Coordinates of C-alpha atoms and ligand atoms in Angstrom, one line a residue:
M1 CA 0.0 0.0 0.0
S2 CA 1.5 3.3 -1.0
V3 CA 1.5 6.1 1.5
T4 CA -0.1 9.3 0.5
Q5 CA 2.4 12.0 1.2
A6 CA 1.6 15.4 2.7
D7 CA 3.6 17.1 0.0
E8 CA 1.4 15.2 -2.5
L9 CA -1.6 16.6 -0.7
C10 CA -0.2 20.2 -0.5
P11 CA 2.6 20.5 -3.0
P12 CA 4.2 24.0 -3.4
R13 CA 2.2 25.7 -6.1
G14 CA 4.3 26.0 -9.2
S15 CA 4.3 29.5 -10.6
A16 CA 6.3 31.4 -13.1
V17 CA 7.8 34.7 -12.0
G18 CA 5.5 37.5 -12.9
H19 CA 2.8 35.0 -13.9
E20 CA -0.4 35.1 -11.7
P21 CA -2.1 31.7 -11.9
Q22 CA -5.8 31.5 -12.9
L23 CA -8.3 30.1 -10.4
S24 CA -8.7 27.0 -12.6
D25 CA -4.9 26.4 -12.3
I26 CA -5.1 26.0 -8.5
A27 CA -4.4 22.4 -7.5
A28 CA -6.9 20.5 -5.3
S29 CA -4.1 20.1 -2.8
E30 CA -3.9 23.9 -2.4
V31 CA -7.6 24.0 -1.8
V32 CA -7.3 21.4 0.9
G33 CA -4.5 23.4 2.4
A34 CA -6.7 26.5 2.5
M35 CA -9.7 24.7 4.1
V36 CA -10.9 25.8 7.6
D37 CA -11.7 22.2 8.5
G38 CA -8.8 19.9 9.5
V39 CA -7.9 17.3 7.0
L40 CA -6.0 14.1 7.9
V41 CA -5.0 11.4 5.6
V42 CA -4.3 8.1 7.3
D43 CA -2.6 5.2 5.6
S44 CA -3.7 1.6 5.7
F45 CA -1.6 1.1 8.8
G46 CA -3.5 3.7 10.6
R47 CA -0.7 6.3 10.6
V48 CA -1.1 9.9 9.7
A49 CA 0.2 10.2 6.1
S50 CA -0.5 13.9 5.7
A51 CA -2.4 16.8 7.3
N52 CA -3.5 20.2 6.2
R53 CA -2.6 23.4 8.0
A54 CA -5.9 23.6 9.8
A55 CA -5.4 20.1 11.2
G56 CA -1.9 21.1 12.3
E57 CA -3.2 24.2 14.0
L58 CA -6.0 22.4 15.8
L59 CA -3.7 19.7 17.0
G60 CA -0.7 21.9 17.9
Y61 CA 1.7 19.8 15.9
S62 CA 3.6 20.7 12.8
E63 CA 2.7 18.8 9.7
A64 CA 6.1 17.1 9.9
E65 CA 5.4 16.0 13.5
L66 CA 2.1 14.6 12.6
R67 CA 3.4 12.6 9.7
G68 CA 3.8 9.0 10.8
M69 CA 1.9 9.6 14.1
P70 CA -0.7 6.9 14.9
G71 CA -4.1 8.2 13.8
D72 CA -5.8 7.0 17.0
R73 CA -3.5 9.1 19.1
V74 CA -4.9 12.3 17.7
L75 CA -8.4 11.2 17.0
T76 CA -10.6 9.5 19.6
E77 CA -14.2 8.6 20.2
N78 CA -15.5 9.3 23.6
G79 CA -11.9 9.4 24.9
S80 CA -11.0 5.9 23.5
P81 CA -9.0 5.1 20.4
L82 CA -11.1 5.3 17.3
L83 CA -12.1 1.9 16.0
F84 CA -14.2 1.3 12.9
S85 CA -16.9 -1.3 13.1
D86 CA -17.1 -4.0 10.4
E87 CA -20.2 -2.3 9.1
Q88 CA -18.4 1.0 8.8
L89 CA -15.5 -0.6 7.1
D90 CA -17.9 -2.4 4.7
R91 CA -19.4 0.9 3.8
L92 CA -16.1 2.5 3.3
M93 CA -15.1 -0.3 1.0
R94 CA -18.2 0.2 -0.9
G95 CA -17.1 3.8 -1.4
E96 CA -19.7 5.2 0.9
P97 CA -18.5 8.0 3.2
L98 CA -19.1 8.0 6.9
V99 CA -20.7 11.3 7.7
G100 CA -21.0 13.3 10.9
M101 CA -19.1 11.1 13.3
A102 CA -18.9 12.8 16.7
L103 CA -15.2 12.4 17.7
E104 CA -12.5 14.3 19.5
L105 CA -9.1 15.6 18.2
V106 CA -6.5 15.2 20.9
P107 CA -4.0 18.1 20.5
S108 CA -0.5 18.3 22.0
N109 CA -1.9 20.1 25.1
G110 CA -4.1 17.2 25.9
T111 CA -7.4 19.2 25.9
A112 CA -9.7 17.3 23.6
I113 CA -11.5 19.3 20.9
P114 CA -15.0 18.0 19.9
V115 CA -15.2 17.6 16.1
H116 CA -17.6 16.3 13.5
V117 CA -15.8 14.0 11.1
N118 CA -16.6 13.0 7.6
C119 CA -14.5 10.0 6.5
S120 CA -14.0 8.6 3.1
A121 CA -11.8 5.8 1.8
L122 CA -8.8 6.0 -0.6
R123 CA -8.6 3.0 -2.8
R124 CA -6.2 1.6 -5.4
D125 CA -7.3 0.7 -8.8
E126 CA -7.7 -2.9 -7.7
G127 CA -10.2 -1.6 -5.1
E128 CA -7.8 -2.3 -2.2
L129 CA -8.1 0.2 0.7
S130 CA -5.0 2.4 0.7
G131 CA -6.0 5.0 3.3
L132 CA -8.7 7.2 4.7
V133 CA -9.4 10.9 4.3
L134 CA -10.8 12.4 7.5
V135 CA -12.2 15.9 7.4
A136 CA -12.7 17.2 11.0
R137 CA -14.9 20.3 11.8
D138 CA -14.2 22.0 15.1
M139 CA -17.5 22.0 16.9
R140 CA -16.5 24.2 19.9
D141 CA -18.2 27.3 18.6
M142 CA -21.3 25.4 17.5
L143 CA -21.5 23.7 20.9
R144 CA -21.0 27.0 22.7
L145 CA -23.7 28.5 20.6
M146 CA -26.0 25.5 21.3
A147 CA -25.2 25.8 25.0
S148 CA -25.9 29.5 25.0
E149 CA -29.2 28.9 23.1
A150 CA -30.2 26.2 25.5
A151 CA -29.3 28.5 28.4
E152 CA -31.3 31.3 26.8
R153 CA -34.3 28.9 26.4
E154 CA -33.9 27.8 30.0
L155 CA -33.7 31.5 31.1
R156 CA -36.9 32.3 29.1
R157 CA -38.7 29.3 30.7
H158 CA -37.6 30.4 34.1
S159 CA -38.6 34.0 33.5
A160 CA -42.0 32.8 32.2
L161 CA -42.4 30.6 35.4
L162 CA -41.3 33.6 37.5
S163 CA -43.8 36.0 35.9
D164 CA -46.5 33.3 36.3
M165 CA -45.6 33.0 40.0
V166 CA -45.6 36.7 40.4
R167 CA -49.0 36.9 38.7
Q168 CA -50.4 34.2 41.0
R169 CA -48.9 35.8 44.1
T170 CA -50.3 39.2 43.0
E171 CA -53.7 37.7 42.6
E172 CA -53.5 36.0 46.0
L173 CA -52.4 39.3 47.5
E174 CA -55.3 41.1 45.9
R175 CA -57.7 38.5 47.2
S176 CA -56.2 38.8 50.7
N177 CA -56.4 42.6 50.4
Q178 CA -60.0 42.5 49.5
Q179 CA -60.7 40.0 52.4
L180 CA -58.8 42.3 54.7
A181 CA -60.8 45.4 53.5
S182 CA -64.1 43.6 53.9
N183 CA -63.0 42.4 57.4
L184 CA -62.1 46.0 58.2
R185 CA -65.4 47.2 57.0
A186 CA -67.2 44.6 59.2
L187 CA -65.1 45.6 62.1
A188 CA -65.9 49.3 61.6
R189 CA -69.6 48.4 61.4
T190 CA -69.4 46.3 64.6
Q191 CA -67.5 49.1 66.3
E192 CA -70.1 51.6 65.2
Q193 CA -72.9 49.4 66.5
L194 CA -71.0 48.9 69.8
V195 CA -70.5 52.6 70.2
V196 CA -74.3 53.1 69.5
S197 CA -75.2 50.3 71.9
E198 CA -73.0 51.7 74.7
R199 CA -74.3 55.2 74.2
L200 CA -77.9 53.9 74.2
A201 CA -77.2 51.9 77.3
A202 CA -75.9 55.0 79.1
L203 CA -78.8 57.0 77.8
G204 CA -81.2 54.3 78.9
A205 CA -79.9 54.5 82.5
L206 CA -80.1 58.3 82.4
S207 CA -83.6 58.2 80.8
A208 CA -84.8 55.8 83.6
S209 CA -83.7 58.2 86.3
I210 CA -85.1 61.2 84.5
A211 CA -88.4 59.4 83.9
H212 CA -88.5 58.4 87.5
E213 CA -87.8 62.0 88.7
I214 CA -90.4 63.5 86.4
N215 CA -93.0 60.9 87.0
N216 CA -93.7 61.8 90.7
P217 CA -94.3 65.5 90.4
L218 CA -96.0 64.9 87.1
S219 CA -98.6 62.7 88.8
Y220 CA -99.4 65.6 91.2
V221 CA -99.6 68.0 88.3
C222 CA -101.9 65.7 86.3
G223 CA -104.0 64.8 89.4
N224 CA -104.4 68.5 90.4
L225 CA -105.2 69.6 86.9
E226 CA -107.8 66.9 86.6
F227 CA -109.2 67.8 90.0
T228 CA -109.3 71.6 89.2
S229 CA -110.8 71.0 85.8
D230 CA -113.5 68.6 87.2
E231 CA -114.3 71.0 90.0
L232 CA -114.6 73.9 87.6
A233 CA -116.9 71.9 85.3
R234 CA -119.1 70.9 88.3
L235 CA -119.3 74.6 89.5
M236 CA -120.1 75.8 86.0
A237 CA -122.8 73.1 85.7
V238 CA -124.5 74.5 88.9
Q239 CA -124.0 78.1 87.9
P240 CA -122.9 79.0 84.4
M241 CA -120.1 81.6 84.5
P242 CA -119.1 82.6 80.9
Q243 CA -116.3 84.8 82.3
L244 CA -114.6 81.5 83.4
D245 CA -114.7 79.9 79.9
E246 CA -111.2 81.2 79.1
L247 CA -109.9 79.7 82.4
R248 CA -111.5 76.4 81.5
A249 CA -109.9 76.4 78.0
A250 CA -106.5 77.2 79.6
L251 CA -107.0 74.3 82.0
D252 CA -107.9 71.9 79.1
E253 CA -104.7 73.0 77.2
A254 CA -102.6 72.4 80.4
R255 CA -104.2 69.0 80.7
H256 CA -103.4 68.2 77.1
G257 CA -99.8 69.3 77.6
A258 CA -99.4 67.3 80.8
D259 CA -100.8 64.2 78.9
R260 CA -98.2 64.7 76.3
V261 CA -95.4 64.9 78.9
Q262 CA -96.8 61.7 80.5
S263 CA -96.7 59.9 77.2
I264 CA -93.0 61.0 76.8
V265 CA -92.2 59.7 80.2
R266 CA -93.9 56.4 79.4
G267 CA -91.7 56.3 76.2
L268 CA -88.6 57.0 78.3
K269 CA -89.5 54.2 80.7
A270 CA -90.1 51.8 77.8
F271 CA -86.7 52.7 76.3
S272 CA -84.9 52.1 79.6
R273 CA -86.8 49.0 80.7
A274 CA -87.0 47.2 77.4
D275 CA -86.0 43.8 78.9
Q276 CA -88.2 43.8 81.9
D277 CA -91.4 42.3 80.3
S278 CA -92.4 38.7 80.4
S279 CA -91.4 36.8 77.3
E280 CA -92.8 33.8 75.5
L281 CA -92.0 31.6 72.5
L282 CA -93.8 33.2 69.5
D283 CA -94.1 33.3 65.8
V284 CA -93.3 36.9 64.9
R285 CA -95.7 36.7 61.9
T286 CA -98.6 36.8 64.3
V287 CA -97.2 40.0 65.9
V288 CA -96.5 41.5 62.5
S289 CA -100.1 40.8 61.3
L290 CA -101.5 42.4 64.5
S291 CA -99.3 45.4 64.1
I292 CA -100.3 45.8 60.5
K293 CA -104.0 45.7 61.6
M294 CA -103.4 48.5 64.0
A295 CA -101.6 50.7 61.5
V296 CA -103.6 49.8 58.4
N297 CA -105.8 52.9 58.4
Q298 CA -102.8 55.2 58.4
I299 CA -101.0 53.1 55.8
K300 CA -104.0 53.2 53.4
L301 CA -103.9 57.0 53.2
R302 CA -100.4 57.1 51.8
A303 CA -99.3 53.8 50.3
Q304 CA -100.2 50.3 49.1
L305 CA -99.3 47.6 51.5
V306 CA -97.6 44.5 50.3
Q307 CA -97.1 41.5 52.7
D308 CA -94.7 38.6 52.1
L309 CA -94.7 36.6 55.3
A310 CA -92.5 33.5 54.8
P311 CA -92.1 31.1 57.7
V312 CA -89.6 32.1 60.3
P313 CA -88.2 30.3 63.4
L314 CA -89.9 30.9 66.7
V315 CA -88.3 33.6 68.9
Q316 CA -88.3 34.2 72.6
A317 CA -89.8 37.7 73.2
S318 CA -92.6 39.7 74.7
S319 CA -95.3 40.0 72.0
A320 CA -96.4 43.4 73.5
R321 CA -92.8 44.7 73.2
L322 CA -92.3 43.3 69.7
G323 CA -95.6 44.8 68.6
Q324 CA -94.4 48.2 69.9
V325 CA -91.3 47.8 67.6
F326 CA -93.2 46.8 64.6
I327 CA -95.8 49.6 65.0
N328 CA -93.1 52.2 65.5
L329 CA -91.4 51.0 62.3
L330 CA -94.7 51.0 60.4
V331 CA -95.6 54.5 61.6
N332 CA -92.2 55.8 60.6
A333 CA -92.6 54.2 57.2
V334 CA -96.0 55.9 56.8
Q335 CA -94.7 59.2 58.0
A336 CA -91.9 59.1 55.4
I337 CA -94.4 59.1 52.6
P338 CA -96.4 62.2 51.8
E339 CA -100.1 62.0 51.9
G340 CA -102.2 61.9 48.7
H341 CA -100.6 59.4 46.4
P342 CA -101.3 55.9 47.8
D343 CA -101.2 54.4 44.4
L344 CA -97.7 55.6 43.8
N345 CA -96.1 54.4 47.0
R346 CA -95.5 51.1 48.7
I347 CA -94.8 49.7 52.1
V348 CA -93.6 46.1 51.9
V349 CA -93.6 44.0 55.1
S350 CA -91.8 40.7 54.7
T351 CA -90.5 38.0 56.9
R352 CA -87.8 35.4 56.1
T353 CA -85.1 33.3 57.7
D354 CA -81.5 34.4 57.2
A355 CA -78.3 32.3 56.8
R356 CA -77.8 32.1 60.6
G357 CA -81.3 30.7 61.0
W358 CA -82.6 34.0 62.6
A359 CA -86.0 35.4 62.0
V360 CA -85.9 38.5 59.9
V361 CA -88.7 41.1 59.7
E362 CA -88.3 43.8 57.1
F363 CA -90.2 47.1 56.6
A364 CA -89.4 48.7 53.3
D365 CA -91.0 52.0 52.2
S366 CA -90.8 54.2 49.1
G367 CA -90.6 57.3 51.2
C368 CA -88.2 60.2 51.5
G369 CA -85.2 58.1 52.6
I370 CA -82.6 59.1 55.2
A371 CA -79.6 61.3 54.6
P372 CA -76.3 59.6 55.4
E373 CA -75.3 62.3 57.9
I374 CA -78.2 61.6 60.2
R375 CA -78.2 57.8 59.8
R376 CA -75.9 57.3 62.8
R377 CA -78.1 59.4 65.0
L378 CA -81.4 57.6 64.2
F379 CA -81.4 55.4 67.4
E380 CA -80.6 58.3 69.8
P381 CA -83.5 59.1 72.1
F382 CA -85.1 62.4 71.1
F383 CA -83.5 62.5 67.7
T384 CA -86.2 63.5 65.3
T385 CA -86.5 65.4 62.1
K386 CA -90.3 65.9 62.5
P387 CA -91.8 69.2 63.5
I388 CA -92.2 70.1 67.2
G389 CA -95.2 68.4 68.6
E390 CA -95.3 65.7 65.8
G391 CA -92.5 63.4 66.9
T392 CA -90.8 62.8 70.2
G393 CA -87.8 61.1 68.6
L394 CA -88.1 58.1 71.0
G395 CA -89.6 55.6 68.5
L396 CA -86.4 54.1 67.1
S397 CA -84.5 54.3 70.4
I398 CA -87.3 52.2 72.0
C399 CA -87.2 49.8 69.1
H400 CA -83.4 49.4 69.6
G401 CA -83.7 48.9 73.3
I402 CA -86.4 46.2 72.9
V403 CA -84.6 44.3 70.1
S404 CA -81.2 44.5 71.8
A405 CA -82.7 43.2 75.0
I406 CA -83.6 39.9 73.3
G407 CA -80.2 39.6 71.6
G408 CA -81.4 40.9 68.2
E409 CA -80.2 43.6 65.8
I410 CA -81.8 46.4 63.8
E411 CA -80.3 47.3 60.4
V412 CA -81.1 50.2 58.1
D413 CA -80.6 50.7 54.3
S414 CA -81.7 53.9 52.8
E415 CA -81.3 56.2 49.9
V416 CA -82.5 59.7 49.9
G417 CA -85.5 60.0 47.5
C418 CA -85.8 56.3 47.0
G419 CA -87.0 55.0 50.4
S420 CA -85.8 53.1 53.5
R421 CA -85.6 49.5 54.6
F422 CA -85.5 48.7 58.3
R423 CA -84.6 45.1 59.2
V424 CA -85.2 43.5 62.6
L425 CA -83.1 40.4 63.1
L426 CA -84.1 38.1 66.0
P427 CA -82.3 35.0 67.2
A428 CA -84.2 31.7 66.8
A429 CA -85.4 30.2 70.0
G430 CA -87.2 27.1 68.9
P431 CA -86.7 24.4 66.2
P432 CA -86.5 25.6 62.6
P433 CA -89.9 26.3 60.8
A434 CA -91.5 23.6 58.6
R435 CA -90.6 24.2 55.0
T436 CA -93.4 25.0 52.7
S437 CA -93.9 23.0 49.5
Q438 CA -93.2 26.1 47.5
Q439 CA -89.8 26.6 49.2
E440 CA -88.9 22.9 48.7
R441 CA -89.6 23.3 45.0
S442 CA -87.3 26.4 44.6
Ligands
ATP1 N1 -88.8 55.0 57.4 C1 -88.2 56.1 57.5 N2 -88.0 56.9 56.5 C2 -87.3 58.1 56.6 N3 -86.9 58.6 57.8 C3 -87.1 57.8 58.9 C4 -87.7 56.6 58.8 N4 -87.8 56.0 60.1 C5 -87.2 56.9 60.9 N5 -86.8 58.0 60.2 C6 -86.0 59.2 60.7 O1 -85.6 58.9 62.0 C7 -86.0 59.8 62.9 C8 -86.2 59.2 64.3 O2 -87.2 58.3 64.2 P1 -88.0 57.9 65.6 O3 -89.0 56.9 65.2 O4 -87.0 57.6 66.6 O5 -88.6 59.3 66.0 P2 -89.8 60.1 65.3 O6 -90.5 59.2 64.3 O7 -89.2 61.3 64.8 O8 -90.7 60.4 66.5 P3 -91.6 59.4 67.3 O9 -91.4 58.1 66.8 O10 -91.2 59.6 68.7 O11 -93.0 59.9 67.0 C9 -87.2 60.4 62.3 O12 -87.5 61.7 62.7 C10 -86.9 60.4 60.8 O13 -86.1 61.5 60.5
MG2 MG1 -91.1 57.3 65.0

């Protein structure tokens, strides 16, 4: 087997002085010499027969040093000497190249260089294998590029994951924030109710003592006024004295005024002693119906009455006290609606059971509504927006006292010009009410 010589592969280019060769004159060996890929020619004994400049540079040997060197010293596969399989040899013998073999060049400094190698056989005329041509492409830049692309892809994946996590966390935070805000609102409401309750409790105690102090002298005043007025009437019956008519009218006015003071004192007592009546297990719908009956004539003058009395749990309360609450709320609803347009206005009285299983009685009217700035004062005794002589301002404070005494609550929703909705919530005392067939269907 003849050895392919390096000088055969890259002979010095013959050139006449002053004669520039044409491109077509350039020998293949020169082309090989100029290639960026390393080219090694190995003889049939596996020794390097020749190498181009690029191979020498990659391996760190001169072409002369390479010549005769065992090919498997400079070319390895996964760190082991390169060995062709029978199948690969067969292919080479058939003249088929081996393309894209992932191998390493082992340079003089020992640091392997990853290369892709295309290998083709050199054969003699008789077909006998005389050597191999190995073209090795340095893959370091390509691998670096692939690694940086993979790193970039990984980075993008991580940043997508990160932004996903940030979005999720932000959503969670927003949810917690909303929860916090709603808890805060509930807390503020409770605090407001507590302040109102405390103030009303203090006012209740004060009212009780005022009522007590006024009541005694008032009973003398009323008694004496009645006595004087009766005596005067008796005298005038025996002997008419027109000159005393004015005196009699003044006495009647005084009696009227005293009656009014007495009714205020009764209201004060009711407000301060809301829990001192005997209570019983009752269905609030009975009390609601009775209260409506008592107020129906007033209601008819100003509004249409709508009743929607769904079953409610039994509550432990005094029916007289609860009746007082409902009548107060009904009268307030009536008074919030101007007279004369009953067909345009509505008062809706409804009962239902809330999520806690409490009995709820609601009085909704289409009246004037309540301005936000006076809403927090509604339950204060003597707070009224009605003209002097028309309202004492005790109605709602009495309602609050009675309802709080049995562990209930009163809520108000209102919009000026649209109407108001007063809700009395009472804790259940007995077993839950039987469900109606209509409720079961819904
Ligand atoms: N349904 C309602 N619509 C509009 N305002 C109302 C309603 N209920 C109560 N109010 C307002 O609340 C105030 C206090 O009511 P409250 O029942 O305590 O006293 P009053 O009705 O003014 O007097 P009283 O009940 O002693 O006759 C009323 O003056 C009115 O301004
Ligand atoms: Mg009232």
